[in-house]
Structure formats: C-alpha cells, structure tokens
C-alpha positions in Angstrom: 0.0 0.2 -0.1 0.8 3.8 -0.1 1.2 3.8 3.9 -1.1 6.6 4.1 -3.9 5.8 6.1 -7.1 7.1 5.9 -9.3 8.6 8.6 -12.2 6.7 10.2 -15.4 8.3 9.9 -17.7 8.5 12.7 -21.3 7.1 13.0 -23.6 9.4 14.9 -27.0 8.0 16.4 -29.5 10.5 15.9 -33.1 10.6 17.5 -35.4 12.0 14.6 -38.1 13.0 17.2 -41.8 11.6 17.1 -42.4 12.5 13.3 -42.7 16.4 13.2 -39.4 17.9 11.9 -39.8 20.6 14.1 -38.8 18.7 16.9 -35.3 17.4 15.5 -32.7 18.7 17.8 -30.5 21.4 16.4 -27.3 19.0 17.0 -29.0 16.3 14.9 -30.3 19.1 12.2 -26.7 20.2 11.9 -25.1 16.6 11.7 -27.5 15.9 8.9 -26.5 19.0 7.1 -22.9 17.4 7.1 -23.6 13.9 6.6 -22.3 11.9 3.7 -24.4 8.5 4.4 -27.7 9.0 6.2 -29.2 5.4 7.4 -32.7 5.8 8.5 -35.6 3.9 10.0 -39.3 3.8 8.5 -40.7 6.1 11.5 -38.5 9.0 10.5 -40.1 12.1 8.4 -38.9 11.6 4.9 -39.0 15.6 4.8 -35.7 15.3 7.3 -33.8 13.8 4.6 -33.9 16.8 2.4 -31.9 18.4 5.2 -28.5 16.0 3.9 -26.5 17.5 1.4 -27.8 16.6 -2.2 -25.2 14.1 -2.8 -25.2 12.3 0.5 -26.0 8.5 0.4 -29.6 7.6 1.8 -29.9 4.1 2.9 -33.5 3.1 4.0 -33.4 0.5 6.4 -36.6 0.7 8.0 -38.8 -2.0 9.2 -42.8 -1.8 7.9 -45.8 -4.0 9.4 -46.1 -7.0 7.4 -42.8 -6.7 5.6 -39.3 -8.1 6.5 -36.8 -5.5 7.4 -33.1 -4.8 7.3 -31.7 -7.3 9.8 -29.7 -5.8 12.8 -26.6 -7.3 11.8 -26.8 -5.9 8.1 -27.4 -2.5 9.8 -24.6 -2.7 12.1 -22.6 -3.9 8.9 -23.6 -0.8 6.7 -22.7 1.7 9.8 -19.4 0.3 9.9 -18.6 -0.2 6.4 -19.6 3.8 5.8 -17.7 4.9 8.4 -14.5 3.3 7.2 -14.7 4.9 4.2 -14.0 8.3 6.3 -17.7 9.4 5.9 -19.9 11.2 8.2 -22.7 8.7 9.1 -26.1 9.7 10.6 -28.0 7.0 11.8 -31.6 8.6 11.7 -33.8 6.8 14.0 -37.3 7.5 15.2 -38.1 9.1 18.1 -34.9 8.6 20.7 -31.9 6.0 19.6 -32.3 4.5 23.0 -36.1 4.3 23.9 -37.1 0.9 22.3 -34.7 1.3 19.6 -31.9 -1.1 18.7 -29.4 2.3 19.5 -27.5 0.4 22.2 -26.8 -2.5 19.9 -25.6 0.0 17.0 -23.4 1.7 19.5 -21.9 -1.5 20.8 -21.5 -2.6 17.5 -19.3 0.6 16.2 -17.2 0.2 19.5 -16.5 -3.5 18.8 -15.4 -2.5 15.2 -13.5 0.3 16.4 -15.6 3.2 14.8 -16.0 6.4 16.5 -19.8 6.9 17.7 -21.8 9.6 19.0 -25.5 9.9 20.3 -27.4 12.8 20.0 -30.7 12.1 22.1 -34.2 12.7 20.4 -37.5 13.7 21.3 -39.3 10.6 22.3 -42.8 10.4 21.5 -43.3 8.7 25.0 -43.6 12.3 26.4 -43.8 14.5 23.2 -46.9 12.8 22.1 -49.4 13.6 25.3 -48.1 17.0 25.6 -48.6 17.5 22.2 -52.4 16.4 23.0 -52.3 18.4 26.0 -52.0 15.8 28.1 -49.3 16.0 31.1 -47.3 12.4 31.9 -46.7 14.1 35.3 -49.2 16.7 37.2 -48.3 18.4 40.7 -50.6 16.9 43.0 -51.8 14.3 40.6 -48.8 11.9 39.9 -45.0 12.2 40.5 -44.3 9.2 38.4 -44.6 7.8 35.1 -43.7 5.0 33.6 -42.7 3.8 29.8 -43.3 0.1 28.9 -43.4 -1.7 25.5 -46.7 -3.3 24.3 -44.7 -5.0 21.4 -45.5 -8.4 23.5 -48.7 -9.1 25.2 -49.1 -9.8 28.9 -48.3 -13.5 29.5 -46.0 -13.4 26.1 -42.6 -16.0 27.1 -40.7 -13.1 25.6 -41.9 -10.1 27.5 -39.7 -8.5 29.8 -42.7 -6.0 31.2 -43.9 -6.8 34.5 -47.6 -6.4 33.8 -48.6 -7.0 37.2 -46.2 -4.2 38.7 -47.3 -2.1 36.1 -51.0 -2.4 37.0 -50.3 -1.3 40.8 -49.0 1.9 40.0 -50.8 4.9 40.5 -48.8 7.0 37.9 -49.1 7.4 34.2 -48.6 4.3 32.6 -47.2 5.2 28.7 -47.4 2.2 26.5 -45.4 2.4 23.2 -45.9 -0.1 20.2 -49.2 -1.5 21.8 -52.0 -1.0 19.0 -52.1 -4.7 18.3 -51.7 -5.7 21.7 -54.2 -3.0 23.3 -57.1 -5.3 24.3 -55.0 -7.8 25.9 -52.9 -4.9 27.9 -56.0 -3.4 28.8 
C-alpha cells in the first residue's frame, strides 16, 4: 500500500423525534446537513432527509408492518463500512435512539469495530405526543411518576420482559408504546 492511513469516519446515532420535523434537535439538524451517508428508519419523517446534502447517500433500513426489514447485523455492517470509508454517517432513528430502538446494539457494534460513535438524543414520542395533545405525563398534586413500557408483546408472552402486574399497581401514568395490536390484552 501507499502507507497513507485514511481517517476513520464517525457514526452519529441521531434521534429524529416523533415525526414532526420541527422537533428534531438543532444538533441533529447540523449533523444531517454535513452527512455523507444517512441510514434511516421507517418512522423517520422523509422531509428530514432533505436536510442532508444533495450528494449524500440515503439508505432505507426501516421495518414496515407485514414486511421484513433489514436485519440488525446488516444495519451494523452498513454503519461500520460507511464509517471506514471516512464518512460522516448519520443513523437517523425515530424518536430517541435508546427508547425501544436498537441504538445501544448499534453503538456496541461500532465500539467493537473500533468506529467512533456519538449519540444525539431525540424527542421521544412517549412524552412529546401526550404533551402535544395537552396531556401531561406528570401533574403536581396528581402524579409524580410515569413509566414507559413496550406493548409490542402482550402480557403473558414468554419473551415479554414487562412486569405487567407491577405496572397495574402503579398510581402514576403508564405510557405504552408499540401497543396498538396488543391493546385489548394490555387493557
């Protein structure tokens, strides 16, 4: 080889917020404006992709109901390979990267591969959607606690990690994400 080492790029796990482009953080927008590669989920508002430079590569790895999405190991490989090409890689994830997403798995994959990685928190739908509807998750004098749980798996499912009996005993607000299909069983 030439003996010239290329600089490693950085992967940024960026929370895209709950769908309203106005709820993307300023740091997330700045990173998108200088991205070489944007790897995005199905829940990301497509208008956010317009923030990336015209020449930026856009890679859709989103999962949609009833369709197979990109396997997690393939997403990890895409992120690592893009960073090894000395690119600024924005992994745009719906909501917040660490709230019921696989952000931590992606961070761990990058670290294991020696790829620099940064995290930009996003506005989670668990709080923002109720707030936009005028519903506070806490209220002085009414509730001083709230819990966010995944409703992806119904109560009693052998793979569910949610302690539904404990959740039922809470006096505070319970926010259930991904529970549309399991709402009757949860109720």
